[in-house]
Amino acid sequence: PATPAPVTEPKAEATVSMPWSSIRPGDTCICKTTVVMRREEDMNSEMVRRLPTGEELEILESGTEATGRRFMAKDSQGNKGWISALSKEGTILLEVTQRGNQSLYVG
């Protein structure tokens, strides 16, 4: 009798996801490292303040620049400004902790 051909599972295609692409207005994030908040979306605009690791931010709007890594946010002191979710070196700067009013932490 003929032996059946071995069954091969389809390989899952590897996808590269941009972690900052999941951030959207209404989310709450924390800074994973020191993050610079600027007055304008432009990276050369005036600095509002340096945000420390652990600072909580409310995302207000997404930026318009091509990389999609800039966001308008409000910090815990009520300051508003533009931040990056990813450094130019590729370091992830923000972590989403809440989607709207839905916490992403379990426990």
PDB file of C-alpha atoms in Angstrom:
ATOM      1  CA  PRO A   1       0.000   0.000   0.000  1.00  0.00           C
ATOM      2  CA  ALA A   2       1.116   3.540  -0.723  1.00  0.00           C
ATOM      3  CA  THR A   3       2.205   5.547   2.259  1.00  0.00           C
ATOM      4  CA  PRO A   4       0.438   8.851   2.605  1.00  0.00           C
ATOM      5  CA  ALA A   5       2.481  11.969   2.042  1.00  0.00           C
ATOM      6  CA  PRO A   6       3.566  13.590   5.277  1.00  0.00           C
ATOM      7  CA  VAL A   7       1.287  16.356   6.408  1.00  0.00           C
ATOM      8  CA  THR A   8       3.090  19.633   6.706  1.00  0.00           C
ATOM      9  CA  GLU A   9       1.604  22.444   8.655  1.00  0.00           C
ATOM     10  CA  PRO A  10       1.558  25.765   6.849  1.00  0.00           C
ATOM     11  CA  LYS A  11       4.255  27.997   8.226  1.00  0.00           C
ATOM     12  CA  ALA A  12       3.047  31.099   9.944  1.00  0.00           C
ATOM     13  CA  GLU A  13       4.267  34.119   8.088  1.00  0.00           C
ATOM     14  CA  ALA A  14       6.526  36.302  10.152  1.00  0.00           C
ATOM     15  CA  THR A  15       5.135  39.768  10.555  1.00  0.00           C
ATOM     16  CA  VAL A  16       6.996  42.759  11.838  1.00  0.00           C
ATOM     17  CA  SER A  17       4.677  44.888  13.879  1.00  0.00           C
ATOM     18  CA  MET A  18       5.467  48.447  14.783  1.00  0.00           C
ATOM     19  CA  PRO A  19       4.709  48.663  18.503  1.00  0.00           C
ATOM     20  CA  TRP A  20       3.863  52.352  18.309  1.00  0.00           C
ATOM     21  CA  SER A  21       1.337  51.676  15.529  1.00  0.00           C
ATOM     22  CA  SER A  22      -1.099  50.293  18.101  1.00  0.00           C
ATOM     23  CA  ILE A  23      -1.134  53.559  20.075  1.00  0.00           C
ATOM     24  CA  ARG A  24      -4.187  55.691  19.410  1.00  0.00           C
ATOM     25  CA  PRO A  25      -5.925  58.756  20.830  1.00  0.00           C
ATOM     26  CA  GLY A  26      -7.642  57.989  24.130  1.00  0.00           C
ATOM     27  CA  ASP A  27      -4.973  55.494  25.231  1.00  0.00           C
ATOM     28  CA  THR A  28      -3.024  55.851  28.457  1.00  0.00           C
ATOM     29  CA  CYS A  29       0.694  55.067  28.229  1.00  0.00           C
ATOM     30  CA  ILE A  30       3.676  55.069  30.538  1.00  0.00           C
ATOM     31  CA  CYS A  31       7.193  56.142  29.633  1.00  0.00           C
ATOM     32  CA  LYS A  32       9.554  53.156  29.564  1.00  0.00           C
ATOM     33  CA  THR A  33      12.532  55.530  29.715  1.00  0.00           C
ATOM     34  CA  THR A  34      13.085  59.302  29.768  1.00  0.00           C
ATOM     35  CA  VAL A  35      11.028  60.917  26.989  1.00  0.00           C
ATOM     36  CA  VAL A  36      11.297  64.494  25.709  1.00  0.00           C
ATOM     37  CA  MET A  37       8.005  66.374  25.301  1.00  0.00           C
ATOM     38  CA  ARG A  38       8.150  69.154  22.685  1.00  0.00           C
ATOM     39  CA  ARG A  39       5.897  72.127  21.934  1.00  0.00           C
ATOM     40  CA  GLU A  40       5.332  71.108  18.273  1.00  0.00           C
ATOM     41  CA  GLU A  41       5.378  67.850  16.321  1.00  0.00           C
ATOM     42  CA  ASP A  42       8.698  68.962  14.772  1.00  0.00           C
ATOM     43  CA  MET A  43      11.639  67.282  16.539  1.00  0.00           C
ATOM     44  CA  ASN A  44      13.511  70.621  16.611  1.00  0.00           C
ATOM     45  CA  SER A  45      10.758  72.546  18.377  1.00  0.00           C
ATOM     46  CA  GLU A  46      11.052  73.898  21.922  1.00  0.00           C
ATOM     47  CA  MET A  47      11.227  71.309  24.706  1.00  0.00           C
ATOM     48  CA  VAL A  48       8.314  71.434  27.180  1.00  0.00           C
ATOM     49  CA  ARG A  49       9.919  69.026  29.677  1.00  0.00           C
ATOM     50  CA  ARG A  50      11.682  65.708  30.115  1.00  0.00           C
ATOM     51  CA  LEU A  51       9.268  63.003  31.211  1.00  0.00           C
ATOM     52  CA  PRO A  52      10.714  60.496  33.695  1.00  0.00           C
ATOM     53  CA  THR A  53      10.461  56.725  33.439  1.00  0.00           C
ATOM     54  CA  GLY A  54       7.018  55.670  34.702  1.00  0.00           C
ATOM     55  CA  GLU A  55       5.311  58.991  33.847  1.00  0.00           C
ATOM     56  CA  GLU A  56       1.711  58.394  32.794  1.00  0.00           C
ATOM     57  CA  LEU A  57       0.464  60.062  29.620  1.00  0.00           C
ATOM     58  CA  GLU A  58      -2.886  60.438  27.914  1.00  0.00           C
ATOM     59  CA  ILE A  59      -2.585  60.236  24.126  1.00  0.00           C
ATOM     60  CA  LEU A  60      -4.569  63.081  22.545  1.00  0.00           C
ATOM     61  CA  GLU A  61      -3.809  62.734  18.830  1.00  0.00           C
ATOM     62  CA  SER A  62      -1.597  60.987  16.309  1.00  0.00           C
ATOM     63  CA  GLY A  63       1.045  62.919  14.427  1.00  0.00           C
ATOM     64  CA  THR A  64       1.187  63.481  10.699  1.00  0.00           C
ATOM     65  CA  GLU A  65       4.857  62.735   9.972  1.00  0.00           C
ATOM     66  CA  ALA A  66       5.730  59.713   7.829  1.00  0.00           C
ATOM     67  CA  THR A  67       7.119  57.374  10.516  1.00  0.00           C
ATOM     68  CA  GLY A  68       3.926  57.512  12.603  1.00  0.00           C
ATOM     69  CA  ARG A  69       5.871  57.603  15.857  1.00  0.00           C
ATOM     70  CA  ARG A  70       4.868  61.110  17.067  1.00  0.00           C
ATOM     71  CA  PHE A  71       1.867  61.728  19.326  1.00  0.00           C
ATOM     72  CA  MET A  72       0.329  64.699  21.123  1.00  0.00           C
ATOM     73  CA  ALA A  73      -0.008  63.769  24.778  1.00  0.00           C
ATOM     74  CA  LYS A  74      -0.946  65.227  28.151  1.00  0.00           C
ATOM     75  CA  ASP A  75       1.243  64.382  31.152  1.00  0.00           C
ATOM     76  CA  SER A  76       0.252  63.917  34.804  1.00  0.00           C
ATOM     77  CA  GLN A  77       0.856  67.637  35.482  1.00  0.00           C
ATOM     78  CA  GLY A  78      -1.482  68.727  32.687  1.00  0.00           C
ATOM     79  CA  ASN A  79       1.292  69.740  30.250  1.00  0.00           C
ATOM     80  CA  LYS A  80       0.519  69.045  26.599  1.00  0.00           C
ATOM     81  CA  GLY A  81       3.130  68.402  23.956  1.00  0.00           C
ATOM     82  CA  TRP A  82       4.507  66.091  21.288  1.00  0.00           C
ATOM     83  CA  ILE A  83       6.361  62.888  22.153  1.00  0.00           C
ATOM     84  CA  SER A  84       7.882  59.986  20.256  1.00  0.00           C
ATOM     85  CA  ALA A  85       6.774  56.404  20.881  1.00  0.00           C
ATOM     86  CA  LEU A  86       9.992  55.085  19.340  1.00  0.00           C
ATOM     87  CA  SER A  87      13.460  56.618  19.362  1.00  0.00           C
ATOM     88  CA  LYS A  88      15.404  57.142  16.149  1.00  0.00           C
ATOM     89  CA  GLU A  89      17.643  54.276  17.322  1.00  0.00           C
ATOM     90  CA  GLY A  90      14.620  51.958  17.541  1.00  0.00           C
ATOM     91  CA  THR A  91      14.108  51.970  21.331  1.00  0.00           C
ATOM     92  CA  ILE A  92      10.472  51.612  22.402  1.00  0.00           C
ATOM     93  CA  LEU A  93       9.700  54.631  24.587  1.00  0.00           C
ATOM     94  CA  LEU A  94       6.030  54.099  25.503  1.00  0.00           C
ATOM     95  CA  GLU A  95       3.897  51.234  26.749  1.00  0.00           C
ATOM     96  CA  VAL A  96       0.102  51.289  26.435  1.00  0.00           C
ATOM     97  CA  THR A  97      -1.479  50.569  29.829  1.00  0.00           C
ATOM     98  CA  GLN A  98      -5.097  51.429  29.089  1.00  0.00           C
ATOM     99  CA  ARG A  99      -7.319  51.546  25.986  1.00  0.00           C
ATOM    100  CA  GLY A 100      -9.842  54.294  26.642  1.00  0.00           C
ATOM    101  CA  ASN A 101     -11.261  53.136  29.968  1.00  0.00           C
ATOM    102  CA  GLN A 102     -10.223  49.469  29.590  1.00  0.00           C
ATOM    103  CA  SER A 103      -7.128  48.572  31.625  1.00  0.00           C
ATOM    104  CA  LEU A 104      -4.614  46.289  29.913  1.00  0.00           C
ATOM    105  CA  TYR A 105      -3.174  45.112  33.216  1.00  0.00           C
ATOM    106  CA  VAL A 106      -4.491  41.928  34.778  1.00  0.00           C
ATOM    107  CA  GLY A 107      -4.237  41.450  38.489  1.00  0.00           C
TER     108      GLY A 107
END
